[in-house]
Coordinates of C-alpha atoms in Angstrom, one line a residue:
X135 CA 5.3 -16.2 24.9
X136 CA 1.7 -15.1 25.7
X137 CA -1.0 -17.7 25.2
X138 CA -2.4 -17.9 21.7
X139 CA -6.0 -16.8 21.1
X140 CA -8.3 -19.4 19.6
X141 CA -9.1 -17.3 16.6
X142 CA -8.4 -13.9 15.2
X143 CA -10.3 -11.9 12.6
X144 CA -8.6 -9.1 10.8
X145 CA -10.7 -6.3 9.2
X146 CA -8.9 -4.2 6.5
X147 CA -10.9 -3.9 3.3
X148 CA -8.6 -1.5 1.3
X149 CA -6.6 -0.2 -0.3
X150 CA -3.8 -2.1 -2.1
X151 CA -1.0 -0.4 -0.4
X152 CA -2.6 -0.7 3.1
X153 CA -3.4 -4.4 2.8
X154 CA 0.3 -4.9 1.7
X155 CA 1.2 -3.2 5.0
X156 CA -0.9 -5.8 6.9
X157 CA 1.0 -8.8 5.6
X158 CA 4.0 -8.3 8.0
X159 CA 1.5 -8.3 10.9
X160 CA 0.1 -11.6 9.6
X161 CA 3.7 -13.0 9.5
X162 CA 4.3 -11.8 13.1
X163 CA 1.1 -13.5 14.4
X164 CA 2.0 -16.7 12.5
X165 CA 5.6 -16.7 13.7
X166 CA 4.4 -16.5 17.4
X167 CA 1.5 -18.9 17.0
X168 CA 2.0 -21.2 14.0
X169 CA -1.4 -22.9 14.5
X170 CA -3.5 -19.7 14.8
X171 CA -6.6 -19.6 12.8
X172 CA -6.7 -16.2 10.9
X173 CA -9.7 -14.8 9.0
X174 CA -9.3 -11.6 7.0
X175 CA -12.3 -9.6 5.9
X176 CA -11.1 -7.8 2.8
X177 CA -12.2 -6.0 -0.4
X178 CA -12.5 -7.9 -3.7
X179 CA -9.5 -6.4 -5.5
X180 CA -7.3 -6.6 -2.5
X181 CA -8.2 -10.2 -2.2
X182 CA -7.1 -10.8 -5.8
X183 CA -3.7 -9.4 -4.8
X184 CA -3.2 -11.5 -1.7
X185 CA -5.1 -14.7 -2.6
X186 CA -3.0 -17.7 -1.7
X187 CA -1.4 -16.1 1.4
X188 CA -0.7 -19.2 3.6
X189 CA -2.7 -19.7 6.7
X190 CA -5.3 -17.0 6.0
X191 CA -8.9 -17.6 5.3
X192 CA -10.2 -14.6 3.3
X193 CA -13.8 -13.4 3.4
X194 CA -14.7 -10.7 0.8
X195 CA -17.0 -7.8 1.5
X196 CA -18.2 -5.7 -1.4
X197 CA -19.1 -2.2 -0.3
X198 CA -21.7 -2.0 -3.0
X199 CA -23.8 -4.5 -1.1
X200 CA -24.4 -2.2 1.9
X201 CA -26.3 -3.4 4.9
X202 CA -27.5 -6.6 3.1
X203 CA -23.8 -7.5 2.6
X204 CA -23.0 -6.8 6.2
X205 CA -25.8 -9.1 7.4
X206 CA -24.7 -11.8 5.0
X207 CA -21.1 -11.4 6.2
X208 CA -22.3 -11.8 9.8
X209 CA -24.1 -15.0 9.0
X210 CA -21.2 -16.3 7.0
X211 CA -18.8 -15.7 10.0
X212 CA -21.2 -17.2 12.5
X213 CA -21.3 -20.4 10.4
X214 CA -17.6 -20.6 10.8
X215 CA -17.3 -19.7 14.5
X216 CA -20.6 -20.6 16.0
X217 CA -22.3 -18.2 18.5
X218 CA -19.0 -17.7 20.3
X219 CA -17.6 -15.7 17.4
X220 CA -13.9 -14.8 17.3
X221 CA -11.7 -14.4 20.3
X222 CA -10.1 -11.3 18.8
X223 CA -11.0 -8.7 16.1
X224 CA -8.3 -6.5 14.8
X225 CA -10.2 -3.5 13.4
X226 CA -7.5 -1.8 11.2
X227 CA -9.7 0.6 9.2
X228 CA -11.3 3.7 10.7
X229 CA -13.6 4.7 7.8
X230 CA -17.3 4.9 8.7
X231 CA -18.2 1.9 6.5
X232 CA -15.5 -0.3 8.0
X233 CA -16.5 0.8 11.6
X234 CA -20.1 -0.1 10.9
X235 CA -19.1 -3.4 9.3
X236 CA -17.1 -4.3 12.3
X237 CA -20.2 -4.3 14.4
X238 CA -21.4 -7.3 12.3
X239 CA -18.3 -9.3 13.3
X240 CA -18.8 -11.2 16.6
X241 CA -15.7 -10.9 18.8
X242 CA -14.9 -10.6 22.4
X243 CA -11.7 -8.5 22.3
X244 CA -12.0 -5.7 19.7
X245 CA -8.7 -4.0 19.1
X246 CA -8.7 -0.6 17.3
X247 CA -6.6 2.5 16.8
X248 CA -5.4 4.9 19.5
X249 CA -7.5 8.0 20.0
X250 CA -5.2 10.2 17.8
X251 CA -5.8 8.0 14.8
X252 CA -9.5 7.4 15.4
X253 CA -12.3 9.0 13.4
X254 CA -15.9 8.3 12.3
X255 CA -16.9 7.0 15.8
X256 CA -14.2 4.3 15.7
X257 CA -14.1 4.2 19.5
X258 CA -17.7 3.0 19.7
X259 CA -16.9 -0.3 17.9
X260 CA -13.8 -1.4 19.9
X261 CA -12.9 -2.1 23.5
X262 CA -9.1 -2.0 23.3
X263 CA -6.7 0.3 21.6
X264 CA -3.1 0.1 20.2
X265 CA -0.5 2.2 21.9
X266 CA -0.6 5.9 21.1
X267 CA 2.8 6.2 19.4
X268 CA 2.9 9.4 17.1
X269 CA 5.1 9.6 14.1
X270 CA 4.9 6.0 12.9
X271 CA 4.9 4.8 9.4
X272 CA 1.5 3.3 8.4
X273 CA 3.1 -0.2 8.4
X274 CA 4.4 0.2 11.9
X275 CA 1.1 1.5 13.2
X276 CA -0.6 -1.5 11.7
X277 CA 2.2 -3.7 13.1
X278 CA 1.4 -2.5 16.6
X279 CA -2.0 -4.2 16.5
X280 CA -0.3 -7.3 17.9
X281 CA 0.8 -5.4 21.1
X282 CA -2.5 -5.7 23.0
X283 CA -2.1 -9.5 22.4
X284 CA 1.3 -9.4 24.2
X285 CA 3.4 -9.5 21.0
X286 CA 5.8 -7.1 19.3
X287 CA 6.5 -6.8 15.6
X288 CA 10.3 -6.8 15.5
X289 CA 10.7 -8.2 11.9
X290 CA 9.1 -7.0 8.8
X291 CA 8.5 -9.8 6.2
X292 CA 6.1 -9.8 3.3
X293 CA 6.7 -12.8 1.0
X294 CA 3.7 -11.9 -1.1
X295 CA 2.0 -14.9 -2.8
X296 CA 3.2 -14.6 -6.4
X297 CA 2.4 -17.7 -8.6
X298 CA 5.0 -19.1 -10.9
X299 CA 2.8 -18.3 -13.8
X300 CA 2.8 -14.6 -12.9
X301 CA 6.6 -14.5 -12.8
X302 CA 6.7 -16.4 -16.1
X303 CA 4.5 -13.7 -17.6
X304 CA 6.6 -10.9 -16.2
X305 CA 9.8 -12.4 -17.5
X306 CA 8.3 -12.7 -21.0
X307 CA 7.6 -9.0 -21.3
X308 CA 11.2 -8.1 -22.1
X309 CA 14.5 -9.8 -22.8
X310 CA 17.3 -9.6 -20.3
X311 CA 20.0 -7.8 -22.2
X312 CA 22.0 -6.1 -19.4
X313 CA 20.0 -2.9 -19.5
X314 CA 18.5 -1.5 -16.3
X315 CA 14.8 -0.9 -16.1
X316 CA 12.9 2.2 -15.0
X317 CA 9.3 1.1 -14.5
X318 CA 6.8 4.0 -14.3
X319 CA 3.4 3.5 -12.6
X320 CA 2.1 7.0 -13.0
X321 CA -1.2 7.1 -11.3
X322 CA -2.5 6.9 -7.7
X323 CA -6.2 6.3 -6.9
X324 CA -6.1 9.9 -5.5
X325 CA -5.9 12.1 -8.5
X326 CA -4.4 15.1 -6.7
X327 CA -1.3 12.9 -5.8
X328 CA -0.5 12.4 -9.5
X329 CA 2.3 14.1 -11.4
X330 CA 2.1 15.7 -14.8
X331 CA 2.7 13.5 -17.9
X332 CA 5.4 15.8 -19.4
X333 CA 7.4 15.5 -16.2
X334 CA 7.3 11.7 -16.3
X335 CA 8.4 11.9 -19.9
X336 CA 11.3 14.2 -19.1
X337 CA 12.7 11.8 -16.4
X338 CA 12.1 8.8 -18.7
X339 CA 14.0 10.4 -21.5
X340 CA 16.9 11.2 -19.1
X341 CA 17.0 7.6 -18.0
X342 CA 16.8 6.3 -21.6
X343 CA 19.7 8.5 -22.5
X344 CA 21.6 6.7 -19.8
X345 CA 20.9 3.4 -21.5
X346 CA 17.9 2.4 -19.3
X347 CA 14.8 0.5 -20.6
X348 CA 11.6 2.4 -19.9
X349 CA 8.4 0.4 -19.0
X350 CA 5.0 1.8 -18.1
X351 CA 2.4 -0.1 -16.1
X352 CA -0.9 0.6 -14.6
X353 CA -4.6 -0.4 -14.4
X354 CA -7.4 -0.3 -16.9
X355 CA -9.0 3.0 -15.9
X356 CA -9.5 5.8 -18.4
X357 CA -7.3 8.1 -16.3
X358 CA -4.4 5.7 -16.4
X359 CA -4.8 5.2 -20.2
X360 CA -5.0 8.9 -20.9
X361 CA -2.0 9.6 -18.6
X362 CA 0.1 6.9 -20.3
X363 CA -0.8 8.1 -23.7
X364 CA 0.3 11.6 -22.8
X365 CA 3.6 10.4 -21.4
X366 CA 4.3 8.4 -24.5
X367 CA 3.4 11.4 -26.7
X368 CA 5.8 13.6 -24.8
X369 CA 8.7 11.2 -24.8
X370 CA 11.5 11.2 -27.4
X371 CA 12.7 7.7 -26.4
X372 CA 10.8 4.5 -26.9
X373 CA 9.0 2.8 -24.0
X374 CA 7.3 -0.5 -23.4
X375 CA 3.6 0.1 -22.7
X376 CA 2.1 -2.5 -20.4
X377 CA -0.7 -0.4 -18.9
X378 CA -3.9 -2.4 -18.6
X379 CA -2.1 -5.6 -19.6
X380 CA -1.3 -7.2 -16.3
X381 CA -3.5 -8.6 -13.5
X382 CA -3.2 -7.9 -9.8
X383 CA -1.4 -11.3 -9.5
X384 CA 1.1 -10.3 -12.2
X385 CA 1.7 -6.8 -10.9
X386 CA 4.0 -7.8 -8.1
X387 CA 6.1 -10.0 -10.4
X388 CA 6.3 -7.1 -12.9
X389 CA 7.4 -4.6 -10.2
X390 CA 9.9 -7.2 -9.0
X391 CA 11.7 -7.1 -12.3
X392 CA 12.3 -3.3 -12.2
X393 CA 15.6 -1.8 -11.0
X394 CA 13.7 1.4 -10.0
X395 CA 10.0 2.1 -9.8
X396 CA 8.9 5.8 -10.3
X397 CA 5.4 6.4 -8.8
X398 CA 3.4 8.8 -6.6
X399 CA 2.1 7.6 -3.3
X400 CA 0.1 4.6 -4.5
X401 CA -0.5 0.9 -4.1
X402 CA 2.2 0.0 -6.6
X403 CA 4.7 2.0 -4.5
X404 CA 4.1 -0.3 -1.6
X405 CA 3.8 -3.5 -3.6
X406 CA 7.1 -2.7 -5.3
X407 CA 8.8 -2.1 -1.9
X408 CA 7.4 -5.4 -0.6
X409 CA 8.9 -7.1 -3.7
X410 CA 12.3 -5.7 -3.1
X411 CA 12.4 -3.1 -5.8
X412 CA 13.8 0.4 -5.1
X413 CA 11.3 3.2 -5.4
X414 CA 11.6 6.8 -6.7
X415 CA 8.6 8.1 -4.8
X416 CA 7.0 11.4 -5.7
X417 CA 5.7 13.2 -2.5
X418 CA 4.2 16.5 -1.9
X419 CA 0.6 15.7 -1.1
X420 CA 1.6 13.1 1.5
X421 CA 4.4 12.7 4.0
X422 CA 6.9 10.0 2.9
X423 CA 7.9 9.4 6.5
X424 CA 4.4 8.2 7.1
X425 CA 3.4 6.7 3.7
X426 CA 6.5 6.4 1.6
X427 CA 8.2 3.1 0.6
X428 CA 8.8 1.5 4.0
X429 CA 12.2 -0.1 3.4
X430 CA 14.2 2.6 1.7
X431 CA 13.2 6.2 1.1
X432 CA 16.6 7.4 -0.2
X433 CA 15.3 7.9 -3.7
X434 CA 12.1 9.7 -2.9
X435 CA 11.3 13.3 -3.9
X436 CA 10.0 15.0 -0.7
X437 CA 8.3 18.3 -1.1
X438 CA 5.8 17.7 1.7
X439 CA 7.2 20.5 3.9
X440 CA 7.1 22.9 1.0
X441 CA 3.4 22.0 0.4
X442 CA 2.6 22.5 4.1
X443 CA 4.1 26.0 4.0
X444 CA 2.5 27.0 0.8
X445 CA -1.0 25.5 1.2
X446 CA -1.4 25.4 5.0
X447 CA 0.8 28.3 6.1
X448 CA 3.0 26.3 8.5
X449 CA 5.8 23.8 8.4
X450 CA 5.2 20.1 8.2
X451 CA 6.5 19.7 11.7
X452 CA 3.5 21.6 13.0
X453 CA 0.9 19.5 11.2
X454 CA -1.1 16.6 12.7
X455 CA 0.7 13.4 11.8
X456 CA -0.9 12.0 8.6
X457 CA -2.3 15.2 7.3
X458 CA -2.8 15.0 3.5
X459 CA -2.3 18.2 1.4
X460 CA -4.3 17.2 -1.6
X461 CA -4.7 20.6 -3.3
X462 CA -4.8 21.5 -7.0
X463 CA -1.2 21.9 -8.2
X464 CA 0.5 20.6 -5.1
X465 CA 2.4 17.9 -7.0
X466 CA 3.9 20.6 -9.2
X467 CA 6.2 21.4 -6.2
X468 CA 8.0 18.1 -7.1
X469 CA 10.1 19.2 -10.1
X470 CA 11.7 17.3 -12.9
X471 CA 15.1 18.2 -11.5
X472 CA 14.1 16.7 -8.2
X473 CA 13.3 13.4 -9.8
X474 CA 16.4 13.4 -12.0
X475 CA 18.5 14.0 -8.9
X476 CA 16.8 11.1 -7.1
X477 CA 17.4 8.9 -10.2
X478 CA 21.1 9.9 -10.2
X479 CA 21.4 9.0 -6.5
X480 CA 20.3 5.5 -7.4
X481 CA 22.7 5.4 -10.3
X482 CA 25.6 6.5 -8.0
X483 CA 24.6 3.9 -5.3
X484 CA 24.2 1.0 -7.7
X485 CA 26.9 1.6 -10.3
X486 CA 30.0 -0.5 -9.9

């Protein structure tokens, strides 16, 4: 076992799905070095999701604070570490703001992405890179940040911090009556990854006709409220509307109760996967092999190659890994029949 560093700072501000992908890396570091001091610079909402993660000292950075917030962060970190700073910085976000923020984090070894994943001058802010391994899922790419430290992530474990009160709230939302539950989280933060409301309604009605309970969940944005209202208006069957009613601490507990979660490429997709729920992922704008539910993609709709051919004029195999195809209408390539077929695959696999 390589010698443990004195201290490690992780930098990953957002988004919900991506910070969920970082948790197995934290578990890998802690398994190798149980006494390691870990600091994680993170966004405010993402902190609310992961607050209580054992052995991690979170420091929030609000992007609205700009340079003043960066200077305040530097002073805050120096109070913790003294002038020596951290022994290691794992710089796991390549956006320009995160790259600049990393310059305010004192650290000797500064690990960043390989050249193929770098952008926005990322290479200027690091002095070591992870291995250049193309074709990795986002979680595995993040997991490889331990390799310059002499470790290897061989096990993926989340154990997200979910309070008992959050599980009690989730269990109070519906009575266990033997019915299976399809939970629909219809919106991604990227609008062009979202599916049409009438398509969600059609799949929900199909599941309801099979005796399934339908539950809708989501945040408090106007888009999520309007999308949910449109789904409910188009449905024939009843549904439990929990959109805007849960907190980020309650969301994992709610997703955990579902038998199947239907969602586009989104934070709830990855949180649901981390909580052990099966996911009916809807993919055309993004590649499920890179950013689909990590543990099990058997129930995903995959129209990424069709999107590549239609909008970019070549097959997905010829695209740079990680290419997003966020064009108007791209998600229309994922049909109701595709999603119903994915749903029926789940029914076949999990029906005695």
